[in-house]
CSV table of C-alpha atoms and ligand atoms in Angstrom, one decimal:
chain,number,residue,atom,x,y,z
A,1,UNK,CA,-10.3,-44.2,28.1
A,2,UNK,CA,-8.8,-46.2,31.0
A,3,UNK,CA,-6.1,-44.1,32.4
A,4,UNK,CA,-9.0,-40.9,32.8
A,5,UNK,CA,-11.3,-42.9,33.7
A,6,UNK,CA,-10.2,-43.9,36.9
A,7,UNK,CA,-9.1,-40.7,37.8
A,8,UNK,CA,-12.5,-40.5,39.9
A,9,UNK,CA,-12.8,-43.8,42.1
A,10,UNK,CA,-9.0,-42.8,43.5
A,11,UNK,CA,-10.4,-39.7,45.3
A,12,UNK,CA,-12.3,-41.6,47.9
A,13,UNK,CA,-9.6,-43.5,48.4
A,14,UNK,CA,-7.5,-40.3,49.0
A,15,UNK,CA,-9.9,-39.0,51.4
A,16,UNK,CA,-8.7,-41.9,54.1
A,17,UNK,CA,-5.3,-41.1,53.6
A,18,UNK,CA,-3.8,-39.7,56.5
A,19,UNK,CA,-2.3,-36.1,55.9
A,20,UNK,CA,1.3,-36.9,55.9
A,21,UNK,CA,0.9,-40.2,54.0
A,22,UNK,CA,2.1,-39.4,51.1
A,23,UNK,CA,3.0,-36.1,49.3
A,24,UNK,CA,-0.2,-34.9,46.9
A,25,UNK,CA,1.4,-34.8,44.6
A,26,UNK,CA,2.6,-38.0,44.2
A,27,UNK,CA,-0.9,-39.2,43.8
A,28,UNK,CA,-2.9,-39.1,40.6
A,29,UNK,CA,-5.8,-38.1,41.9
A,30,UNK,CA,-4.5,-34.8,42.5
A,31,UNK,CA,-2.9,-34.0,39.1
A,32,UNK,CA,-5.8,-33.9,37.1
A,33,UNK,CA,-9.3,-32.6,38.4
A,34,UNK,CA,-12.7,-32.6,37.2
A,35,UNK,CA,-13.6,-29.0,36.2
A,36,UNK,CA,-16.1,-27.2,38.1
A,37,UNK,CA,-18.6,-24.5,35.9
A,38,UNK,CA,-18.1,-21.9,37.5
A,39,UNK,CA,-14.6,-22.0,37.3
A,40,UNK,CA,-14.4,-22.1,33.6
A,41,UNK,CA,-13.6,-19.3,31.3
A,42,UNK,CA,-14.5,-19.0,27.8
A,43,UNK,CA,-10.8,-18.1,27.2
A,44,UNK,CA,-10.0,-22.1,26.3
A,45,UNK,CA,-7.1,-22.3,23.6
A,46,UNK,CA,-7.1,-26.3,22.3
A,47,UNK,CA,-3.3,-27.3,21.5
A,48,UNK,CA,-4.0,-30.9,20.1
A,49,UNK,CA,-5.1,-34.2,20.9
A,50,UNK,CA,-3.8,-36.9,23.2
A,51,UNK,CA,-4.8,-40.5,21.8
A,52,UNK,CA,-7.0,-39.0,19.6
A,53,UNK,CA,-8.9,-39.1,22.4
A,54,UNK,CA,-8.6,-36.1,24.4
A,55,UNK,CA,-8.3,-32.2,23.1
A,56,UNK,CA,-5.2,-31.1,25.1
A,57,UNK,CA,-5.9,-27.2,25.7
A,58,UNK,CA,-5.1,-24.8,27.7
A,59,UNK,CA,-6.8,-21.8,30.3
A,60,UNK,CA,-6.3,-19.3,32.5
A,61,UNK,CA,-5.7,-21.5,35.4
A,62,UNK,CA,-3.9,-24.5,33.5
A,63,UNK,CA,-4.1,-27.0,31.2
A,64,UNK,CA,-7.2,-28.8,30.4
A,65,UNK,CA,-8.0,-32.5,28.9
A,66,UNK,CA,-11.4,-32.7,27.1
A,67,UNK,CA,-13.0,-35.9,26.4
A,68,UNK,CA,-13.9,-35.2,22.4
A,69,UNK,CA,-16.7,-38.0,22.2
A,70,UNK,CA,-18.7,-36.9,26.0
A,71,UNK,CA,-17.9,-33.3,24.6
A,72,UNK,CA,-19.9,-33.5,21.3
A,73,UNK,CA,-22.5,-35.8,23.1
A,74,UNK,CA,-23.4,-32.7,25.6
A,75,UNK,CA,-23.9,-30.6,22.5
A,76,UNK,CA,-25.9,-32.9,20.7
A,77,UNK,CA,-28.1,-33.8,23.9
A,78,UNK,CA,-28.9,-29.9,24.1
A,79,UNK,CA,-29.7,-29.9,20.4
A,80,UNK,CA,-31.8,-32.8,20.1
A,81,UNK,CA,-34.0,-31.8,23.5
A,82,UNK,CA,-34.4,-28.1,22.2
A,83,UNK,CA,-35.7,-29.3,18.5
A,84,UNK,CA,-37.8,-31.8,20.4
A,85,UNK,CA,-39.4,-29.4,22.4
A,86,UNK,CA,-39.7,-27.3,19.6
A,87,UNK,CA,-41.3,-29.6,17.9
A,88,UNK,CA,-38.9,-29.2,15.0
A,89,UNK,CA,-37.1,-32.3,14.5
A,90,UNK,CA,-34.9,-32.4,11.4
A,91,UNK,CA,-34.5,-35.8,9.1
A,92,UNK,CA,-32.6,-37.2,6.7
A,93,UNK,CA,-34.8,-39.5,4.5
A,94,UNK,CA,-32.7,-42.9,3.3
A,95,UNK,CA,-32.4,-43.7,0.1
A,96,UNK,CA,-33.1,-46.9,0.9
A,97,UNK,CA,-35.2,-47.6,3.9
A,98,UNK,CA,-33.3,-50.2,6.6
A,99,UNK,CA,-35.4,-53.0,7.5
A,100,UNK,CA,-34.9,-55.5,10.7
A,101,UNK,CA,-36.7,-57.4,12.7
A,102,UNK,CA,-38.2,-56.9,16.0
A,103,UNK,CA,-37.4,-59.9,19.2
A,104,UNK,CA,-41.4,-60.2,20.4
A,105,UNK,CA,-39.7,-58.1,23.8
A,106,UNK,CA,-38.9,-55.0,21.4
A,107,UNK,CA,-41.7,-55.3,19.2
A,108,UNK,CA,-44.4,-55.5,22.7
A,109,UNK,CA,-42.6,-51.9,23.5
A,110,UNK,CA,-42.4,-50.6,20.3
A,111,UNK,CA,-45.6,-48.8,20.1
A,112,UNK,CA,-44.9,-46.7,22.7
A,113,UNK,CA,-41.6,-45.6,21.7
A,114,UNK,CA,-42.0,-44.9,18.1
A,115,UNK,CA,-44.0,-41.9,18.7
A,116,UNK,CA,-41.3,-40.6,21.3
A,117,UNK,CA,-38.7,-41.2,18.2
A,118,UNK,CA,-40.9,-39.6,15.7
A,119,UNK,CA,-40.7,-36.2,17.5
A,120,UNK,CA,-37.0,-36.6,17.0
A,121,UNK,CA,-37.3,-37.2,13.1
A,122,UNK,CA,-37.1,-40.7,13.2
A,123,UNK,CA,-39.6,-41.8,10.4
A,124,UNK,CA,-40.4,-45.4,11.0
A,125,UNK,CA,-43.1,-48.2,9.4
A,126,UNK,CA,-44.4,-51.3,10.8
A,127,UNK,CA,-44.5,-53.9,8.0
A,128,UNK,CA,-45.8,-57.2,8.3
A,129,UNK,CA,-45.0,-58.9,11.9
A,130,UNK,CA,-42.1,-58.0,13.9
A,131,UNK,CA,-40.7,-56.6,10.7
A,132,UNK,CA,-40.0,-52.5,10.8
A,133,UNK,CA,-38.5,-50.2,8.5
A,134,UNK,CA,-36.8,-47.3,9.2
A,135,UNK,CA,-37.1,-44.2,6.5
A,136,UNK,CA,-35.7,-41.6,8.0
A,137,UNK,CA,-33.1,-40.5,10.7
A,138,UNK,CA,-32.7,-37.7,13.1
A,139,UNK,CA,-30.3,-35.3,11.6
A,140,UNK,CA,-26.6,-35.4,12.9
A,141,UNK,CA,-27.5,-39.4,13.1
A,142,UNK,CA,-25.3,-41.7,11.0
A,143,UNK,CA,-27.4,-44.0,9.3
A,144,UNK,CA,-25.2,-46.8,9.8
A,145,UNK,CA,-25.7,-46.1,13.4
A,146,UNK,CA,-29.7,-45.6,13.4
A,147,UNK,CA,-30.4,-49.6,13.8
A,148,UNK,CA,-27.9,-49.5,16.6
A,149,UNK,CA,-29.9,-46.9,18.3
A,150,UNK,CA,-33.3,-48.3,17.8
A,151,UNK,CA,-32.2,-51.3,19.7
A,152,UNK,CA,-30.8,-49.6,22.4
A,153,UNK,CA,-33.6,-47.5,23.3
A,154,UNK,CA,-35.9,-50.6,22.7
A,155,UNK,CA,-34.2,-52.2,25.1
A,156,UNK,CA,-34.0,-49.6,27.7
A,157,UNK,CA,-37.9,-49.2,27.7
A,158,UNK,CA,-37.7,-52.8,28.5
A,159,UNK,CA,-36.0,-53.0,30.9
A,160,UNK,CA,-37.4,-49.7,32.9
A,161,UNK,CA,-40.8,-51.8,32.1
A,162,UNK,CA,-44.0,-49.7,31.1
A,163,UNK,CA,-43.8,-47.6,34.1
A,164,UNK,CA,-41.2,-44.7,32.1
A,165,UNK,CA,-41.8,-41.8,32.6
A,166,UNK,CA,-42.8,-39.9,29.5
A,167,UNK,CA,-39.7,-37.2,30.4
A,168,UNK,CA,-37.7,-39.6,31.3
A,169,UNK,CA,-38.0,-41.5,28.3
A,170,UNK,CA,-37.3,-38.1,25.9
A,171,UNK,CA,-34.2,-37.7,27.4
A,172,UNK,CA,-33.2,-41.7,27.5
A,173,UNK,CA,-33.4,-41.5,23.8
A,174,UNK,CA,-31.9,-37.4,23.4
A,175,UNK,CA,-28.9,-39.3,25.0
A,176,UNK,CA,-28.9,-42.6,23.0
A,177,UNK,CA,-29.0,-40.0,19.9
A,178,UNK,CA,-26.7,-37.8,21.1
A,179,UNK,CA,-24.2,-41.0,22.3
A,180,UNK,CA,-24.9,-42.6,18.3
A,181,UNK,CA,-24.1,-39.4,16.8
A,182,UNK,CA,-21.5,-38.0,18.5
A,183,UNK,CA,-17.3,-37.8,17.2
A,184,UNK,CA,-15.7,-41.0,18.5
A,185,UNK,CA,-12.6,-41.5,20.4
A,186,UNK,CA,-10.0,-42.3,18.2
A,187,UNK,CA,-10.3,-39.8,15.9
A,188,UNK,CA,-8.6,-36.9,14.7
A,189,UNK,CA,-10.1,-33.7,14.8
A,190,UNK,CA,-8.3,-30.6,12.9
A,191,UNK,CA,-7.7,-27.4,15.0
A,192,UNK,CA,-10.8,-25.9,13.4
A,193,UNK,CA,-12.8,-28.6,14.7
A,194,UNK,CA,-11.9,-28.7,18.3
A,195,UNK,CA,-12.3,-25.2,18.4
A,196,UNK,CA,-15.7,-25.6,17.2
A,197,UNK,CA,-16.3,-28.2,19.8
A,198,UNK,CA,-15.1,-26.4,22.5
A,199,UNK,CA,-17.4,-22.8,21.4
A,200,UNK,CA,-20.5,-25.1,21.1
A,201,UNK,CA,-19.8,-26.9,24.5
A,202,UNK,CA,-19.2,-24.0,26.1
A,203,UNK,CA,-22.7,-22.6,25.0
A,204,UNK,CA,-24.6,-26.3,26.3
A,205,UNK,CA,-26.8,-26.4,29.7
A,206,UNK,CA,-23.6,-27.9,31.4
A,207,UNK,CA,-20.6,-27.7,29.6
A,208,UNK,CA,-18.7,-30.3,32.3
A,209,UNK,CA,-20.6,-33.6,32.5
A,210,UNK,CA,-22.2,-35.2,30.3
A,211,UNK,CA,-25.8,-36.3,29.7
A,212,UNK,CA,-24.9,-39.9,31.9
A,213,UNK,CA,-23.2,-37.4,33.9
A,214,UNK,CA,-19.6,-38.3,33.4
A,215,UNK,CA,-17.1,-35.3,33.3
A,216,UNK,CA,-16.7,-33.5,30.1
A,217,UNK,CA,-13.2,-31.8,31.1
A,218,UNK,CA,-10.2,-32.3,33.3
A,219,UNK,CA,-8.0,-29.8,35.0
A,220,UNK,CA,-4.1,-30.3,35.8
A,221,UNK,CA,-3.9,-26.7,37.7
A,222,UNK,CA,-0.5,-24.5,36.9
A,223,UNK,CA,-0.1,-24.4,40.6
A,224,UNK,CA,0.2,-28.4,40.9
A,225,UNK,CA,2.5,-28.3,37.5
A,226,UNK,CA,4.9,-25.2,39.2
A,227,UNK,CA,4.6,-27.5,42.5
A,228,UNK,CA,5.4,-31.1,40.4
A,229,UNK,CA,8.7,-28.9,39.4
A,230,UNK,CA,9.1,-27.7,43.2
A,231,UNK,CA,9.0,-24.2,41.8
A,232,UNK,CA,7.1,-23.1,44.6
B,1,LIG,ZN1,-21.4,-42.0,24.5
Protein backbone atom coordinates (compact mmCIF):
# COMPACT_ATOMS: atom_id res chain seq x y z
CA UNK A 1 0.00 0.00 0.00
CA UNK A 2 2.98 2.27 0.60
CA UNK A 3 4.11 3.46 -2.72
CA UNK A 4 0.07 4.87 -3.40
CA UNK A 5 -0.23 5.88 -0.38
CA UNK A 6 1.95 8.63 -0.22
CA UNK A 7 1.05 9.83 -3.41
CA UNK A 8 -1.13 12.45 -1.40
CA UNK A 9 1.17 14.13 1.41
CA UNK A 10 3.79 14.98 -1.71
CA UNK A 11 1.32 17.47 -3.26
CA UNK A 12 1.63 20.06 -0.57
CA UNK A 13 4.98 19.68 -0.77
CA UNK A 14 4.65 20.46 -4.58
CA UNK A 15 2.68 23.45 -4.11
CA UNK A 16 5.97 25.35 -2.49
CA UNK A 17 7.99 24.39 -5.29
CA UNK A 18 8.91 27.21 -7.32
CA UNK A 19 7.76 26.83 -11.04
CA UNK A 20 10.95 26.15 -12.75
CA UNK A 21 12.19 23.79 -9.87
CA UNK A 22 11.89 20.89 -11.34
CA UNK A 23 10.13 19.58 -14.45
CA UNK A 24 6.42 17.99 -13.44
CA UNK A 25 7.04 15.48 -14.57
CA UNK A 26 9.80 14.37 -12.78
CA UNK A 27 7.83 14.40 -9.66
CA UNK A 28 5.48 11.69 -8.53
CA UNK A 29 2.91 13.57 -7.41
CA UNK A 30 2.07 14.48 -10.83
CA UNK A 31 1.94 11.04 -12.51
CA UNK A 32 -0.76 9.56 -10.71
CA UNK A 33 -3.86 11.69 -9.59
CA UNK A 34 -6.76 11.16 -7.40
CA UNK A 35 -9.91 10.88 -9.65
CA UNK A 36 -12.41 13.45 -9.49
CA UNK A 37 -16.46 12.19 -9.95
CA UNK A 38 -17.22 14.14 -12.31
CA UNK A 39 -14.60 13.24 -14.49
CA UNK A 40 -15.27 9.64 -14.49
CA UNK A 41 -16.98 7.70 -17.21
CA UNK A 42 -18.68 4.54 -16.96
CA UNK A 43 -16.52 3.35 -20.02
CA UNK A 44 -13.68 1.77 -17.43
CA UNK A 45 -12.05 -1.42 -19.07
CA UNK A 46 -9.92 -3.33 -16.04
CA UNK A 47 -6.62 -4.97 -17.60
CA UNK A 48 -5.28 -6.78 -14.43
CA UNK A 49 -3.90 -6.35 -11.13
CA UNK A 50 -0.75 -4.75 -9.82
CA UNK A 51 0.37 -6.44 -6.50
CA UNK A 52 -2.68 -7.98 -6.23
CA UNK A 53 -3.44 -4.97 -4.91
CA UNK A 54 -4.61 -2.54 -7.44
CA UNK A 55 -6.98 -3.23 -10.66
CA UNK A 56 -4.86 -1.76 -13.46
CA UNK A 57 -7.64 -0.40 -16.02
CA UNK A 58 -8.08 1.83 -18.37
CA UNK A 59 -10.56 5.15 -19.58
CA UNK A 60 -11.11 7.58 -21.79
CA UNK A 61 -8.64 9.90 -20.43
CA UNK A 62 -5.95 7.23 -19.34
CA UNK A 63 -5.11 4.73 -17.26
CA UNK A 64 -6.54 4.18 -13.94
CA UNK A 65 -5.23 2.24 -10.54
CA UNK A 66 -8.14 1.06 -8.30
CA UNK A 67 -7.53 0.21 -4.73
CA UNK A 68 -9.56 -3.42 -4.83
CA UNK A 69 -10.06 -3.59 -0.83
CA UNK A 70 -11.38 0.65 -0.44
CA UNK A 71 -13.26 -0.23 -3.77
CA UNK A 72 -15.48 -3.11 -2.37
CA UNK A 73 -15.53 -1.32 1.10
CA UNK A 74 -17.54 1.81 -0.71
CA UNK A 75 -19.90 -0.81 -2.07
CA UNK A 76 -20.50 -2.61 0.94
CA UNK A 77 -20.83 0.76 3.12
CA UNK A 78 -23.79 1.73 0.56
CA UNK A 79 -25.18 -1.72 1.02
CA UNK A 80 -25.13 -2.08 4.57
CA UNK A 81 -26.61 1.75 5.26
CA UNK A 82 -29.49 1.15 2.57
CA UNK A 83 -30.56 -2.34 4.29
CA UNK A 84 -30.26 -0.57 7.57
CA UNK A 85 -32.42 2.02 6.79
CA UNK A 86 -34.58 -0.28 5.25
CA UNK A 87 -34.75 -2.01 8.06
CA UNK A 88 -33.87 -5.25 6.20
CA UNK A 89 -30.77 -6.52 7.46
CA UNK A 90 -29.83 -9.86 6.12
CA UNK A 91 -27.99 -12.72 8.47
CA UNK A 92 -26.23 -15.65 8.35
CA UNK A 93 -27.10 -17.79 11.49
CA UNK A 94 -23.67 -19.87 12.78
CA UNK A 95 -23.70 -23.12 13.14
CA UNK A 96 -22.05 -22.73 16.12
CA UNK A 97 -22.55 -19.60 18.05
CA UNK A 98 -18.85 -17.67 18.87
CA UNK A 99 -18.54 -16.92 22.42
CA UNK A 100 -15.90 -14.28 24.08
CA UNK A 101 -15.64 -12.32 26.68
CA UNK A 102 -16.21 -8.74 27.25
CA UNK A 103 -13.06 -6.31 29.12
CA UNK A 104 -15.60 -4.40 31.93
CA UNK A 105 -14.81 -1.11 29.22
CA UNK A 106 -16.61 -3.09 26.30
CA UNK A 107 -19.12 -4.74 28.31
CA UNK A 108 -20.14 -0.89 30.14
CA UNK A 109 -20.84 0.09 26.31
CA UNK A 110 -22.23 -2.85 25.06
CA UNK A 111 -25.77 -2.15 25.72
CA UNK A 112 -25.96 0.56 23.66
CA UNK A 113 -24.36 -0.82 20.75
CA UNK A 114 -25.90 -4.11 20.38
CA UNK A 115 -29.13 -2.69 19.31
CA UNK A 116 -27.25 -0.42 16.59
CA UNK A 117 -25.68 -4.00 15.38
CA UNK A 118 -28.92 -5.82 15.58
CA UNK A 119 -30.38 -3.56 12.84
CA UNK A 120 -27.52 -4.72 10.77
CA UNK A 121 -28.24 -8.58 11.36
CA UNK A 122 -25.96 -9.05 14.02
CA UNK A 123 -27.82 -11.52 16.40
CA UNK A 124 -26.12 -11.35 19.69
CA UNK A 125 -26.82 -12.86 23.55
CA UNK A 126 -25.58 -11.79 26.75
CA UNK A 127 -24.73 -14.90 28.88
CA UNK A 128 -23.62 -14.90 32.24
CA UNK A 129 -21.18 -11.82 33.10
CA UNK A 130 -19.02 -10.23 30.62
CA UNK A 131 -19.60 -13.41 28.52
CA UNK A 132 -21.60 -12.81 24.93
CA UNK A 133 -22.36 -14.96 22.24
CA UNK A 134 -22.70 -14.10 18.87
CA UNK A 135 -25.46 -16.13 16.65
CA UNK A 136 -25.63 -14.56 13.72
CA UNK A 137 -23.65 -12.19 11.26
CA UNK A 138 -24.49 -9.45 8.89
CA UNK A 139 -24.52 -11.05 5.42
CA UNK A 140 -21.34 -10.45 3.22
CA UNK A 141 -19.53 -10.71 6.90
CA UNK A 142 -16.96 -13.46 7.35
CA UNK A 143 -17.50 -15.14 10.37
CA UNK A 144 -14.06 -15.46 11.13
CA UNK A 145 -14.00 -11.78 10.98
CA UNK A 146 -17.35 -11.02 13.09
CA UNK A 147 -15.29 -11.09 16.67
CA UNK A 148 -12.83 -8.81 15.10
CA UNK A 149 -15.56 -6.39 14.32
CA UNK A 150 -17.35 -6.49 17.47
CA UNK A 151 -14.25 -5.30 19.17
CA UNK A 152 -13.58 -2.72 17.05
CA UNK A 153 -16.77 -1.03 17.16
CA UNK A 154 -16.73 -1.65 21.05
CA UNK A 155 -13.98 0.08 21.21
CA UNK A 156 -14.78 3.02 19.11
CA UNK A 157 -17.90 3.81 21.29
CA UNK A 158 -15.42 3.91 23.90
CA UNK A 159 -13.36 5.88 23.03
CA UNK A 160 -15.98 8.68 21.33
CA UNK A 161 -17.47 8.13 25.17
CA UNK A 162 -21.40 8.13 25.55
CA UNK A 163 -21.80 11.32 23.79
CA UNK A 164 -22.09 9.35 19.86
CA UNK A 165 -24.21 10.37 17.96
CA UNK A 166 -26.88 7.84 17.08
CA UNK A 167 -26.01 8.66 13.09
CA UNK A 168 -22.81 8.72 13.68
CA UNK A 169 -22.56 5.58 15.37
CA UNK A 170 -24.68 3.74 12.24
CA UNK A 171 -22.24 4.67 10.02
CA UNK A 172 -18.99 3.96 12.49
CA UNK A 173 -20.17 0.42 12.34
CA UNK A 174 -21.61 0.44 8.28
CA UNK A 175 -17.84 1.09 7.82
CA UNK A 176 -16.29 -1.36 10.35
CA UNK A 177 -18.70 -3.89 8.42
CA UNK A 178 -17.98 -2.87 5.23
CA UNK A 179 -13.85 -2.63 6.18
CA UNK A 180 -14.38 -6.66 7.77
CA UNK A 181 -16.08 -7.76 4.79
CA UNK A 182 -14.59 -6.28 2.08
CA UNK A 183 -11.90 -8.31 -0.72
CA UNK A 184 -8.33 -7.84 0.80
CA UNK A 185 -5.28 -6.64 -0.74
CA UNK A 186 -3.30 -9.36 -1.83
CA UNK A 187 -5.65 -11.09 -3.55
CA UNK A 188 -6.39 -12.11 -6.87
CA UNK A 189 -9.44 -11.28 -8.42
CA UNK A 190 -10.43 -12.97 -12.04
CA UNK A 191 -11.46 -10.47 -14.86
CA UNK A 192 -15.11 -11.21 -14.07
CA UNK A 193 -14.64 -10.03 -10.70
CA UNK A 194 -13.07 -6.72 -11.18
CA UNK A 195 -15.44 -6.04 -13.60
CA UNK A 196 -18.12 -6.62 -11.20
CA UNK A 197 -16.33 -4.38 -8.74
CA UNK A 198 -15.84 -1.72 -10.89
CA UNK A 199 -20.02 -1.77 -12.27
CA UNK A 200 -21.01 -1.91 -8.51
CA UNK A 201 -18.60 0.93 -7.53
CA UNK A 202 -19.56 2.94 -10.07
CA UNK A 203 -23.32 2.69 -9.02
CA UNK A 204 -22.21 3.69 -4.95
CA UNK A 205 -23.00 7.40 -3.44
CA UNK A 206 -19.25 8.21 -4.27
CA UNK A 207 -17.55 5.92 -6.36
CA UNK A 208 -13.84 7.83 -5.47
CA UNK A 209 -13.22 7.82 -1.69
CA UNK A 210 -13.94 5.77 0.52
CA UNK A 211 -16.21 5.59 3.64
CA UNK A 212 -12.76 6.96 5.91
CA UNK A 213 -12.59 9.08 2.88
CA UNK A 214 -9.33 7.79 1.31
CA UNK A 215 -9.32 7.71 -2.61
CA UNK A 216 -10.89 4.84 -4.31
CA UNK A 217 -9.04 5.44 -7.82
CA UNK A 218 -5.97 6.98 -9.21
CA UNK A 219 -5.39 8.65 -12.58
CA UNK A 220 -1.91 8.63 -14.64
CA UNK A 221 -3.61 10.96 -17.50
CA UNK A 222 -2.53 9.98 -21.39
CA UNK A 223 -1.35 13.48 -21.68
CA UNK A 224 1.31 13.13 -18.81
CA UNK A 225 2.21 9.41 -20.38
CA UNK A 226 2.50 11.12 -24.20
CA UNK A 227 4.46 14.02 -22.24
CA UNK A 228 6.73 11.29 -19.96
CA UNK A 229 7.71 10.00 -23.77
CA UNK A 230 8.17 13.81 -24.87
CA UNK A 231 5.62 13.05 -27.61
CA UNK A 232 4.21 16.29 -27.19
ZN1 LIG B 1 -10.64 -1.14 5.21
Amino acid sequence: LTPLSQAAPAKALSSQRTPNAMPPLNSADKFAREVSVESLSTNIRPLGQLDESFIIATDDEGLLLIDQHVAHERILFDKYRALESARTSESQQLLIPETFDLTPAQAAVFDTVAAELESYGFELMRLSGRTVAIKATPADLPAGEARNMLAEILETVDAEKKGTARETLRDDIAASLACHAAIKVNMPLTPEKMRWLIDRLLKTSSPTTCPHGRPVILRLATRDILKGFHRI
